[in-house]
Amino acid sequence: CIHVLKHSSYRRQPGPPGPYPFPIIGNIFQLGHKPHLSLATLSKTYGPLMSLQLGTITTMVVSSPKIAKEVLQKHDQVFSGRPVPHAITALDHNTVSMAWLPAEKQWRNLRKICKEHLFSSQRLNASQVLRREKVQELLDYIHECCIRSQAVDIGRVAFTTTLNLISNTIFSIDLAHLHDSNGSQVPKDIVWGLMEYVGKPNLADYFPVLRLIDPQGILKQGQIYFEKLSVIFDGIINRRIESRSSSSSRSNDLLETLLDLSQKNDSELSYKDMKHMFVDLFVAGTDTTTTTVEWAMAELLQNPTIMARARTELEQVIGKEGGAVQESDIARLPYLQAVVKETFRLHPPAPFLVPHKAESDTKINGYIVPKNAQILINLWAIGRDSSIWSNPDSFVPERFLESEIDFRGQDFELIPFGAGRRICPGLPLAHRMVHLILASLLHCFDWKVEDGMIPKEVDMSDKFGLTLSKAVPPKAYPIKV
Ligand code: HEM
């Protein structure tokens, strides 16, 4: 009876304010090509908790740290669900994927495996040699560009390097090479294609009735990518099983650990589960990390005095001659860390996090957020809010030098990895990769924009897709120091 009363009193309360929805389509057209920007503008009129109708999907947009904290911390459990995009149902990925399962037993098990066997400090320390090698290959490649006075496409080399950093951490194998002339780049093209496809707006998400006909062919295309990747992963897993049976030497990677676990206890993970986990790790980890490095470099190219300060710090901490940057040096590079924080503030790779879903009617800020509503946390709006940040549109890493604000999910004005139980599990690896790549690029080279261009002319426009990437990837000339 109390339950019924509670519900009926909820019903009488209004939902959060928002723009008037058109029949059938609702507010879809108000999203435009840059939804992070359109929704930031709309929330100035309707407030930090705004309601929209996207086709049949009721959507709540959160644009303040205070409400983000209520959703992700106070009501963490209620808002830990995920609305599953149609594309993700290819090969039933949603039924086994850490990123899309509801936050229940199966999900907890996958998170636990990743936390213990992939992202713990001990594991990451053990695999850091592999990552250092890949970064050295990047530096050698840039050195060649330097000799040939050739510009470097930062996005392309950062993508290849990140892909290899992740693939070496998972199964000690390269999936791509920096020189295009080095034969086939099939795995890289598939991962790239899969990410583009997952990021495509899909009418079937707004109108589930269209799922039957898959009007844009997105599901069909997704199935093709998933199958191709699955064949590659099958090959890698089978070769490892064979080498384990013929030799006692073991690799320091996730695959080896998962195979050990499944040998010890066959309830842990099936090969199918492993393959889906690898898909998640690549899709969630590659573009996000790449985009961060790309934006950081673009900001530094546009702000040469900030780049000079970051380089001076590296010179003082690591030394001028040779010495390679190690992951263990990151803690001693406060200015570099501030550069990365400032990059996350202005350019959060996942500007709405990964959408959450309300598992029941819940009161937030005096309004009822209905069960099944999709929740978007607009990090882009929070990062540029002038009531939180002084001079919000300028790139000023110094603001973080005197402040305790960090991005590990406790300070809701800066949550590029989310917060609460669904916080990015890859944060410890991403933290190492972003700082290591950026520090290495800056320690070994000085960088100039293209000839005839002045730094302020670096194109800083963004493109909304799976992540918020640079519309024009930065090209820069490395100068050997
Ligand atoms: C700069 C790099 C990265 C950023 C900014 C980032 C950001 C995020 C965000 C915002 C979420 C969603 C959080 C939420 O739902 O509230 C997420 C989820 C996730 N990330 Fe990351 N991420 C990064 C790198 C990585 C890496 C390197 C990996 C693994 C190799 C990874 C694996 C995942 C997975 C598996 C999820 C889904 C977790 C779940 O739903 O329970 N991420 N990430």
Short mmCIF file of C-alpha atoms and ligand atoms in Angstrom, two decimals:
data_model
loop_
_atom_site.label_atom_id
_atom_site.label_comp_id
_atom_site.label_asym_id
_atom_site.label_seq_id
_atom_site.Cartn_x
_atom_site.Cartn_y
_atom_site.Cartn_z
CA CYS A 1 0.00 0.00 0.00
CA ILE A 2 2.82 2.38 0.93
CA HIS A 3 4.45 1.40 -2.36
CA VAL A 4 1.32 2.36 -4.34
CA LEU A 5 0.97 5.66 -2.47
CA LYS A 6 4.61 6.45 -3.13
CA HIS A 7 4.11 5.81 -6.81
CA SER A 8 0.91 7.81 -7.13
CA SER A 9 2.46 10.80 -5.37
CA TYR A 10 5.43 10.52 -7.76
CA ARG A 11 3.06 10.60 -10.73
CA ARG A 12 1.58 13.92 -9.65
CA GLN A 13 5.01 15.51 -9.69
CA PRO A 14 6.22 17.03 -12.92
CA GLY A 15 9.23 15.80 -14.85
CA PRO A 16 12.19 18.12 -15.39
CA PRO A 17 11.69 21.07 -17.74
CA GLY A 18 12.75 20.87 -21.37
CA PRO A 19 11.99 22.09 -24.88
CA TYR A 20 8.58 21.23 -26.30
CA PRO A 21 8.73 17.93 -28.23
CA PHE A 22 7.33 17.69 -31.77
CA PRO A 23 4.95 14.82 -32.47
CA ILE A 24 6.71 11.50 -33.18
CA ILE A 25 10.26 12.83 -33.62
CA GLY A 26 10.27 14.73 -30.33
CA ASN A 27 13.42 16.86 -30.02
CA ILE A 28 15.70 14.84 -32.33
CA PHE A 29 16.35 17.73 -34.71
CA GLN A 30 17.43 19.94 -31.84
CA LEU A 31 20.49 17.73 -31.35
CA GLY A 32 22.12 18.86 -34.61
CA HIS A 33 25.62 17.72 -35.63
CA LYS A 34 27.13 18.75 -32.30
CA PRO A 35 24.73 17.49 -29.63
CA HIS A 36 27.15 18.36 -26.79
CA LEU A 37 27.01 22.01 -27.86
CA SER A 38 23.26 22.13 -28.71
CA LEU A 39 22.37 20.54 -25.36
CA ALA A 40 24.73 22.87 -23.46
CA THR A 41 22.92 25.82 -25.07
CA LEU A 42 19.44 24.40 -24.36
CA SER A 43 20.34 23.70 -20.72
CA LYS A 44 21.04 27.42 -20.24
CA THR A 45 17.30 27.93 -20.79
CA TYR A 46 15.93 24.79 -19.11
CA GLY A 47 18.41 24.21 -16.31
CA PRO A 48 20.93 21.60 -15.19
CA LEU A 49 18.39 18.77 -15.28
CA MET A 50 16.55 18.93 -18.58
CA SER A 51 14.17 16.49 -20.17
CA LEU A 52 13.98 15.72 -23.90
CA GLN A 53 12.10 13.27 -26.05
CA LEU A 54 14.31 11.59 -28.67
CA GLY A 55 11.80 9.64 -30.75
CA THR A 56 10.35 7.23 -28.20
CA ILE A 57 13.29 7.59 -25.80
CA THR A 58 12.80 9.84 -22.78
CA THR A 59 16.16 11.46 -22.13
CA MET A 60 17.48 13.47 -19.18
CA VAL A 61 20.42 15.76 -19.70
CA VAL A 62 22.51 16.64 -16.64
CA SER A 63 24.71 19.74 -16.90
CA SER A 64 25.97 20.50 -13.39
CA PRO A 65 28.43 18.78 -11.04
CA LYS A 66 25.84 18.84 -8.25
CA ILE A 67 23.25 16.84 -10.18
CA ALA A 68 25.93 14.60 -11.74
CA LYS A 69 26.92 13.72 -8.16
CA GLU A 70 23.31 12.90 -7.22
CA VAL A 71 22.98 10.62 -10.23
CA LEU A 72 26.39 8.92 -10.15
CA GLN A 73 27.04 8.82 -6.41
CA LYS A 74 23.92 9.26 -4.29
CA HIS A 75 21.68 7.21 -6.61
CA ASP A 76 24.54 5.25 -8.18
CA GLN A 77 22.70 1.92 -8.16
CA VAL A 78 19.43 3.20 -9.63
CA PHE A 79 21.23 4.91 -12.52
CA SER A 80 23.73 2.14 -13.24
CA GLY A 81 21.73 0.65 -16.13
CA ARG A 82 22.53 1.08 -19.81
CA PRO A 83 20.13 1.71 -22.71
CA VAL A 84 21.45 -0.80 -25.27
CA PRO A 85 22.02 0.63 -28.76
CA HIS A 86 20.76 -1.60 -31.58
CA ALA A 87 24.28 -1.82 -33.08
CA ILE A 88 25.52 -3.51 -29.91
CA THR A 89 23.12 -6.43 -30.33
CA ALA A 90 25.27 -7.74 -33.23
CA LEU A 91 26.39 -11.30 -32.36
CA ASP A 92 24.50 -10.82 -29.06
CA HIS A 93 27.39 -8.69 -27.80
CA ASN A 94 25.07 -6.96 -25.30
CA THR A 95 24.42 -10.25 -23.48
CA VAL A 96 28.08 -10.79 -22.56
CA SER A 97 29.66 -7.32 -22.69
CA MET A 98 31.01 -5.53 -19.63
CA ALA A 99 30.12 -2.18 -21.17
CA TRP A 100 26.46 -3.01 -21.86
CA LEU A 101 25.30 -5.60 -19.33
CA PRO A 102 23.15 -4.34 -16.47
CA ALA A 103 25.24 -3.77 -13.33
CA GLU A 104 24.46 -7.22 -11.93
CA LYS A 105 26.32 -10.47 -11.20
CA GLN A 106 27.74 -11.25 -14.67
CA TRP A 107 28.90 -7.62 -15.06
CA ARG A 108 30.49 -7.62 -11.59
CA ASN A 109 32.41 -10.77 -12.45
CA LEU A 110 33.82 -9.27 -15.66
CA ARG A 111 34.78 -6.03 -13.88
CA LYS A 112 36.48 -8.03 -11.14
CA ILE A 113 38.51 -10.07 -13.63
CA CYS A 114 39.64 -6.89 -15.41
CA LYS A 115 40.43 -5.08 -12.17
CA GLU A 116 42.52 -7.91 -10.78
CA HIS A 117 44.17 -9.30 -13.88
CA LEU A 118 44.53 -6.35 -16.22
CA PHE A 119 44.30 -2.98 -14.49
CA SER A 120 45.88 -3.58 -11.05
CA SER A 121 49.17 -1.71 -10.43
CA GLN A 122 50.96 -5.01 -10.12
CA ARG A 123 49.73 -6.24 -13.50
CA LEU A 124 50.33 -2.92 -15.22
CA ASN A 125 53.85 -2.76 -13.79
CA ALA A 126 54.51 -6.24 -15.15
CA SER A 127 53.39 -5.28 -18.66
CA GLN A 128 54.99 -1.82 -18.82
CA VAL A 129 58.08 -3.07 -20.68
CA LEU A 130 55.86 -4.05 -23.59
CA ARG A 131 54.33 -0.58 -23.71
CA ARG A 132 57.71 1.14 -23.44
CA GLU A 133 58.87 -0.85 -26.52
CA LYS A 134 55.87 0.32 -28.54
CA VAL A 135 56.45 3.93 -27.57
CA GLN A 136 60.09 3.57 -28.62
CA GLU A 137 58.88 2.40 -32.05
CA LEU A 138 56.76 5.53 -32.25
CA LEU A 139 59.75 7.71 -31.39
CA ASP A 140 61.92 5.93 -33.99
CA TYR A 141 59.24 6.53 -36.60
CA ILE A 142 59.03 10.22 -35.71
CA HIS A 143 62.80 10.45 -35.86
CA GLU A 144 62.63 9.24 -39.46
CA CYS A 145 59.98 11.91 -40.23
CA CYS A 146 62.33 14.42 -38.67
CA ILE A 147 65.21 13.44 -40.95
CA ARG A 148 62.93 13.65 -43.98
CA SER A 149 61.44 16.99 -42.74
CA GLN A 150 58.06 15.31 -42.97
CA ALA A 151 54.97 16.38 -40.98
CA VAL A 152 53.52 13.84 -38.53
CA ASP A 153 49.79 13.11 -38.53
CA ILE A 154 49.44 12.98 -34.72
CA GLY A 155 46.01 11.29 -34.77
CA ARG A 156 47.16 8.48 -37.07
CA VAL A 157 50.35 7.64 -35.18
CA ALA A 158 48.63 7.99 -31.80
CA PHE A 159 45.88 5.59 -32.96
CA THR A 160 48.37 2.98 -34.21
CA THR A 161 50.45 3.27 -31.05
CA THR A 162 47.45 3.06 -28.70
CA LEU A 163 46.09 0.06 -30.57
CA ASN A 164 49.43 -1.69 -30.15
CA LEU A 165 49.77 -0.63 -26.51
CA ILE A 166 46.41 -2.21 -25.76
CA SER A 167 46.99 -5.30 -27.93
CA ASN A 168 50.38 -5.90 -26.33
CA THR A 169 48.89 -5.48 -22.85
CA ILE A 170 46.16 -7.99 -23.74
CA PHE A 171 48.00 -10.57 -25.86
CA SER A 172 51.56 -9.37 -26.60
CA ILE A 173 50.88 -8.89 -30.32
CA ASP A 174 50.91 -5.82 -32.61
CA LEU A 175 47.68 -5.17 -34.50
CA ALA A 176 49.09 -2.37 -36.65
CA HIS A 177 52.30 -0.77 -37.87
CA LEU A 178 53.34 2.82 -38.21
CA HIS A 179 54.68 2.46 -41.76
CA ASP A 180 51.80 2.08 -44.20
CA SER A 181 54.18 0.25 -46.54
CA ASN A 182 54.57 -2.63 -44.05
CA GLY A 183 51.91 -4.84 -45.63
CA SER A 184 48.31 -5.39 -44.57
CA GLN A 185 46.68 -3.28 -41.85
CA VAL A 186 43.58 -5.49 -41.68
CA PRO A 187 43.11 -5.70 -37.87
CA LYS A 188 43.59 -1.94 -37.54
CA ASP A 189 41.04 -1.25 -40.30
CA ILE A 190 38.52 -3.55 -38.64
CA VAL A 191 38.89 -1.94 -35.20
CA TRP A 192 38.59 1.47 -36.86
CA GLY A 193 35.51 0.38 -38.86
CA LEU A 194 33.88 -1.13 -35.78
CA MET A 195 34.35 2.10 -33.83
CA GLU A 196 32.92 4.21 -36.63
CA TYR A 197 29.92 1.94 -36.84
CA VAL A 198 29.25 1.92 -33.08
CA GLY A 199 29.38 5.74 -33.09
CA LYS A 200 26.91 6.25 -35.97
CA PRO A 201 23.52 7.78 -35.07
CA ASN A 202 20.93 5.07 -35.66
CA LEU A 203 17.21 5.71 -36.25
CA ALA A 204 16.51 2.26 -34.80
CA ASP A 205 17.68 3.55 -31.40
CA TYR A 206 15.10 6.33 -31.35
CA PHE A 207 12.30 4.20 -32.86
CA PRO A 208 12.78 0.60 -31.67
CA VAL A 209 10.00 -0.53 -34.01
CA LEU A 210 12.53 0.05 -36.83
CA ARG A 211 14.90 -2.53 -35.36
CA LEU A 212 13.18 -5.21 -37.41
CA ILE A 213 14.19 -3.59 -40.69
CA ASP A 214 17.54 -2.03 -39.63
CA PRO A 215 16.90 0.92 -42.00
CA GLN A 216 20.52 2.14 -42.24
CA GLY A 217 22.00 -1.37 -42.39
CA ILE A 218 24.00 -0.56 -39.26
CA LEU A 219 23.36 -3.87 -37.52
CA LYS A 220 24.26 -5.81 -40.68
CA GLN A 221 27.54 -3.91 -41.06
CA GLY A 222 28.27 -4.38 -37.38
CA GLN A 223 27.83 -8.12 -37.66
CA ILE A 224 30.41 -8.19 -40.47
CA TYR A 225 32.99 -6.27 -38.37
CA PHE A 226 32.31 -8.31 -35.24
CA GLU A 227 32.73 -11.56 -37.20
CA LYS A 228 36.01 -10.45 -38.79
CA LEU A 229 37.42 -9.41 -35.44
CA SER A 230 36.21 -12.64 -33.91
CA VAL A 231 38.17 -14.64 -36.54
CA ILE A 232 41.35 -12.67 -35.71
CA PHE A 233 40.89 -13.21 -31.96
CA ASP A 234 40.17 -16.94 -32.54
CA GLY A 235 43.50 -17.22 -34.35
CA ILE A 236 45.37 -15.46 -31.53
CA ILE A 237 43.72 -17.57 -28.79
CA ASN A 238 44.30 -20.85 -30.68
CA ARG A 239 47.96 -20.09 -31.35
CA ARG A 240 48.49 -19.29 -27.67
CA ILE A 241 46.79 -22.54 -26.58
CA GLU A 242 49.10 -24.47 -28.91
CA SER A 243 52.24 -22.70 -27.67
CA ARG A 244 51.20 -23.32 -24.05
CA SER A 245 50.98 -27.03 -24.74
CA SER A 246 54.40 -27.18 -26.39
CA SER A 247 56.39 -24.85 -24.11
CA SER A 248 56.43 -23.91 -20.45
CA SER A 249 57.33 -20.24 -21.03
CA ARG A 250 54.53 -17.84 -20.21
CA SER A 251 53.67 -14.28 -21.35
CA ASN A 252 52.93 -11.42 -18.99
CA ASP A 253 49.59 -10.55 -20.54
CA LEU A 254 45.85 -10.78 -19.99
CA LEU A 255 45.30 -13.70 -22.36
CA GLU A 256 47.80 -15.87 -20.49
CA THR A 257 46.06 -15.06 -17.19
CA LEU A 258 42.61 -15.77 -18.57
CA LEU A 259 43.74 -19.10 -19.97
CA ASP A 260 45.32 -19.97 -16.59
CA LEU A 261 42.07 -19.06 -14.87
CA SER A 262 39.93 -21.09 -17.23
CA GLN A 263 42.25 -24.08 -16.77
CA LYS A 264 42.04 -23.82 -12.99
CA ASN A 265 38.33 -23.16 -12.85
CA ASP A 266 36.25 -23.78 -15.92
CA SER A 267 33.41 -21.58 -14.72
CA GLU A 268 35.51 -18.41 -15.08
CA LEU A 269 35.31 -17.38 -18.73
CA SER A 270 34.57 -19.16 -21.99
CA TYR A 271 36.59 -18.33 -25.15
CA LYS A 272 33.50 -16.54 -26.44
CA ASP A 273 33.43 -14.35 -23.30
CA MET A 274 37.12 -13.59 -23.77
CA LYS A 275 36.61 -12.49 -27.37
CA HIS A 276 33.76 -10.18 -26.43
CA MET A 277 35.85 -8.76 -23.60
CA PHE A 278 38.69 -8.01 -26.03
CA VAL A 279 36.23 -6.25 -28.37
CA ASP A 280 35.10 -4.05 -25.47
CA LEU A 281 38.64 -3.22 -24.42
CA PHE A 282 39.68 -2.18 -27.93
CA VAL A 283 36.53 -0.20 -28.71
CA ALA A 284 36.45 1.54 -25.33
CA GLY A 285 40.18 2.10 -25.03
CA THR A 286 41.61 3.01 -28.43
CA ASP A 287 39.71 6.02 -29.68
CA THR A 288 39.35 7.61 -26.23
CA THR A 289 43.09 7.47 -25.58
CA THR A 290 44.01 8.57 -29.12
CA THR A 291 41.64 11.52 -29.01
CA THR A 292 43.12 12.69 -25.72
CA VAL A 293 46.69 12.65 -27.08
CA GLU A 294 45.52 14.35 -30.28
CA TRP A 295 43.74 17.18 -28.44
CA ALA A 296 46.58 17.67 -25.98
CA MET A 297 49.08 18.03 -28.83
CA ALA A 298 46.75 20.38 -30.73
CA GLU A 299 46.39 22.59 -27.64
CA LEU A 300 50.16 22.59 -27.09
CA LEU A 301 50.84 23.46 -30.73
CA GLN A 302 48.43 26.35 -30.38
CA ASN A 303 50.04 27.47 -27.12
CA PRO A 304 53.85 27.30 -27.59
CA THR A 305 54.65 28.76 -24.15
CA ILE A 306 52.67 25.97 -22.47
CA MET A 307 54.46 23.40 -24.64
CA ALA A 308 57.80 24.97 -23.66
CA ARG A 309 56.92 24.76 -19.97
CA ALA A 310 55.93 21.09 -20.28
CA ARG A 311 59.19 20.37 -22.13
CA THR A 312 61.28 22.20 -19.53
CA GLU A 313 59.70 20.12 -16.77
CA LEU A 314 60.61 16.92 -18.65
CA GLU A 315 64.15 18.13 -19.16
CA GLN A 316 64.49 18.84 -15.43
CA VAL A 317 62.92 15.58 -14.24
CA ILE A 318 64.11 13.08 -16.87
CA GLY A 319 67.25 14.84 -18.08
CA LYS A 320 68.25 16.24 -21.41
CA GLU A 321 70.30 13.36 -22.75
CA GLY A 322 68.62 10.23 -24.01
CA GLY A 323 66.95 8.79 -20.88
CA ALA A 324 63.57 7.41 -21.90
CA VAL A 325 60.43 8.44 -20.03
CA GLN A 326 59.04 5.58 -17.92
CA GLU A 327 55.52 5.14 -16.55
CA SER A 328 56.99 5.49 -13.05
CA ASP A 329 58.09 9.07 -13.92
CA ILE A 330 54.52 10.32 -14.36
CA ALA A 331 54.06 11.08 -10.65
CA ARG A 332 57.03 13.46 -10.83
CA LEU A 333 55.56 15.48 -13.72
CA PRO A 334 52.89 17.75 -12.17
CA TYR A 335 52.79 20.18 -15.09
CA LEU A 336 52.30 17.39 -17.63
CA GLN A 337 49.50 16.03 -15.43
CA ALA A 338 47.92 19.48 -15.38
CA VAL A 339 48.11 19.59 -19.20
CA VAL A 340 46.24 16.28 -19.36
CA LYS A 341 43.58 17.45 -16.88
CA GLU A 342 43.07 20.64 -18.84
CA THR A 343 42.72 18.57 -22.03
CA PHE A 344 40.04 16.42 -20.36
CA ARG A 345 38.21 19.54 -19.13
CA LEU A 346 37.96 21.10 -22.58
CA HIS A 347 37.81 17.95 -24.69
CA PRO A 348 36.21 15.05 -22.80
CA PRO A 349 36.52 12.09 -25.20
CA ALA A 350 33.07 10.79 -24.13
CA PRO A 351 31.19 14.09 -23.77
CA PHE A 352 28.02 12.40 -22.41
CA LEU A 353 29.84 9.48 -20.69
CA VAL A 354 28.31 6.23 -21.97
CA PRO A 355 24.56 6.80 -21.50
CA HIS A 356 23.10 5.49 -18.24
CA LYS A 357 19.52 4.30 -17.68
CA ALA A 358 17.19 4.80 -14.71
CA GLU A 359 16.16 1.42 -13.27
CA SER A 360 13.22 2.95 -11.35
CA ASP A 361 11.35 6.26 -10.88
CA THR A 362 13.67 8.49 -8.85
CA LYS A 363 13.42 11.99 -7.47
CA ILE A 364 16.32 14.24 -8.51
CA ASN A 365 16.47 17.97 -7.79
CA GLY A 366 12.73 17.98 -7.00
CA TYR A 367 11.71 16.26 -10.25
CA ILE A 368 10.84 12.68 -11.06
CA VAL A 369 13.18 10.96 -13.48
CA PRO A 370 11.07 8.11 -14.82
CA LYS A 371 12.12 4.46 -14.98
CA ASN A 372 13.92 3.59 -18.25
CA ALA A 373 14.86 7.21 -19.01
CA GLN A 374 18.22 7.56 -20.70
CA ILE A 375 20.65 9.80 -18.80
CA LEU A 376 23.28 11.90 -20.54
CA ILE A 377 25.80 13.72 -18.34
CA ASN A 378 27.01 16.64 -20.45
CA LEU A 379 30.69 16.81 -19.46
CA TRP A 380 31.37 19.25 -22.24
CA ALA A 381 28.90 21.76 -20.73
CA ILE A 382 30.30 21.25 -17.21
CA GLY A 383 33.88 21.71 -18.46
CA ARG A 384 33.05 25.07 -20.03
CA ASP A 385 30.74 26.45 -17.36
CA SER A 386 31.92 29.94 -16.35
CA SER A 387 30.33 29.58 -12.90
CA ILE A 388 32.78 26.71 -12.21
CA TRP A 389 35.89 27.68 -14.19
CA SER A 390 37.44 31.09 -14.66
CA ASN A 391 38.23 31.89 -18.28
CA PRO A 392 36.62 28.56 -19.26
CA ASP A 393 37.40 28.58 -22.99
CA SER A 394 41.15 29.10 -22.55
CA PHE A 395 43.68 26.30 -22.19
CA VAL A 396 45.33 27.06 -18.85
CA PRO A 397 46.92 23.97 -17.20
CA GLU A 398 48.17 26.23 -14.36
CA ARG A 399 44.63 26.21 -12.92
CA PHE A 400 45.26 22.62 -11.78
CA LEU A 401 48.64 23.22 -10.16
CA GLU A 402 47.19 24.80 -7.04
CA SER A 403 44.09 22.65 -6.95
CA GLU A 404 43.32 19.19 -5.61
CA ILE A 405 40.84 18.46 -8.41
CA ASP A 406 41.45 15.08 -10.00
CA PHE A 407 39.62 12.96 -12.59
CA ARG A 408 39.24 9.75 -10.60
CA GLY A 409 35.54 10.18 -9.94
CA GLN A 410 35.47 12.20 -6.70
CA ASP A 411 35.41 15.73 -8.15
CA PHE A 412 32.26 16.02 -10.21
CA GLU A 413 33.41 19.11 -12.10
CA LEU A 414 35.96 16.86 -13.87
CA ILE A 415 34.74 13.32 -14.57
CA PRO A 416 36.04 12.32 -18.04
CA PHE A 417 36.04 8.66 -16.89
CA GLY A 418 32.65 8.86 -15.14
CA ALA A 419 32.15 8.12 -11.44
CA GLY A 420 30.49 5.51 -9.24
CA ARG A 421 30.18 1.84 -10.02
CA ARG A 422 30.22 2.31 -13.79
CA ILE A 423 33.41 4.42 -13.79
CA CYS A 424 35.82 3.49 -16.61
CA PRO A 425 37.67 0.37 -15.47
CA GLY A 426 40.51 1.19 -17.91
CA LEU A 427 41.39 4.44 -16.11
CA PRO A 428 44.71 3.14 -14.67
CA LEU A 429 45.88 1.96 -18.10
CA ALA A 430 44.58 5.06 -19.89
CA HIS A 431 46.35 7.25 -17.33
CA ARG A 432 49.67 5.54 -18.03
CA MET A 433 49.25 5.47 -21.82
CA VAL A 434 48.21 9.11 -22.26
CA HIS A 435 50.98 10.47 -20.04
CA LEU A 436 53.62 8.13 -21.43
CA ILE A 437 52.89 8.93 -25.10
CA LEU A 438 52.59 12.66 -24.50
CA ALA A 439 55.69 12.88 -22.30
CA SER A 440 57.74 10.87 -24.81
CA LEU A 441 56.63 13.03 -27.75
CA LEU A 442 57.56 16.20 -25.85
CA HIS A 443 60.77 14.93 -24.29
CA CYS A 444 62.38 13.74 -27.52
CA PHE A 445 61.15 16.45 -29.90
CA ASP A 446 60.21 20.05 -30.15
CA TRP A 447 57.17 20.58 -32.36
CA LYS A 448 56.21 23.24 -34.90
CA VAL A 449 53.00 23.80 -36.82
CA GLU A 450 53.09 23.58 -40.61
CA ASP A 451 55.14 26.16 -42.51
CA GLY A 452 53.48 29.51 -43.05
CA MET A 453 50.96 28.86 -40.26
CA ILE A 454 50.89 30.68 -36.94
CA PRO A 455 50.07 28.65 -33.79
CA LYS A 456 46.75 30.42 -33.19
CA GLU A 457 45.56 29.16 -36.60
CA VAL A 458 45.55 25.49 -35.53
CA ASP A 459 42.04 24.26 -36.36
CA MET A 460 40.35 23.38 -33.04
CA SER A 461 36.90 22.33 -34.29
CA ASP A 462 35.50 19.03 -33.08
CA LYS A 463 33.53 16.17 -34.62
CA PHE A 464 30.91 14.20 -32.69
CA GLY A 465 31.07 10.41 -33.15
CA LEU A 466 32.01 7.51 -30.89
CA THR A 467 34.25 10.08 -29.21
CA LEU A 468 34.59 13.83 -29.51
CA SER A 469 37.57 13.90 -31.86
CA LYS A 470 39.32 16.67 -33.75
CA ALA A 471 37.59 17.46 -37.05
CA VAL A 472 40.98 18.15 -38.65
CA PRO A 473 43.71 15.90 -37.21
CA PRO A 474 46.73 18.01 -36.24
CA LYS A 475 49.84 17.71 -38.38
CA ALA A 476 53.08 18.89 -36.88
CA TYR A 477 56.77 18.99 -37.70
CA PRO A 478 59.03 17.28 -35.17
CA ILE A 479 62.39 18.90 -34.44
CA LYS A 480 65.08 16.70 -32.89
CA VAL A 481 66.49 18.15 -29.69
C1 HEM B 1 41.47 8.61 -22.09
C2 HEM B 1 40.99 7.41 -22.12
C3 HEM B 1 39.62 6.97 -21.66
C4 HEM B 1 38.52 7.71 -21.31
C5 HEM B 1 38.38 9.22 -21.27
C6 HEM B 1 37.47 6.77 -20.96
C7 HEM B 1 36.21 7.13 -20.55
C8 HEM B 1 35.21 6.23 -20.25
C9 HEM B 1 33.87 6.61 -19.86
C10 HEM B 1 33.36 8.02 -19.73
C11 HEM B 1 33.18 5.46 -19.64
C12 HEM B 1 31.71 5.36 -19.22
C13 HEM B 1 31.56 5.63 -17.75
C14 HEM B 1 30.10 5.66 -17.34
O1 HEM B 1 29.30 4.92 -17.87
O2 HEM B 1 29.76 6.47 -16.48
C15 HEM B 1 34.06 4.35 -19.90
C16 HEM B 1 33.70 3.03 -19.80
C17 HEM B 1 34.53 1.99 -20.12
N1 HEM B 1 35.86 2.07 -20.46
FE1 HEM B 1 36.96 3.76 -20.65
N2 HEM B 1 37.96 5.50 -21.09
C18 HEM B 1 39.26 5.58 -21.51
C19 HEM B 1 40.12 4.51 -21.74
C20 HEM B 1 39.80 3.19 -21.58
C21 HEM B 1 40.72 2.09 -21.75
C22 HEM B 1 42.20 2.25 -22.11
C23 HEM B 1 40.02 0.95 -21.57
C24 HEM B 1 40.46 -0.48 -21.64
C25 HEM B 1 41.49 -0.91 -22.32
C26 HEM B 1 38.64 1.33 -21.26
C27 HEM B 1 37.62 0.44 -21.01
C28 HEM B 1 36.33 0.81 -20.67
C29 HEM B 1 35.24 -0.16 -20.47
C30 HEM B 1 35.35 -1.67 -20.62
C31 HEM B 1 34.11 0.60 -20.12
C32 HEM B 1 32.72 0.08 -19.79
C33 HEM B 1 32.57 -0.09 -18.29
C34 HEM B 1 31.17 -0.46 -17.82
O3 HEM B 1 30.20 -0.16 -18.49
O4 HEM B 1 31.05 -1.04 -16.73
N3 HEM B 1 38.55 2.69 -21.26
N4 HEM B 1 35.29 4.84 -20.26
#
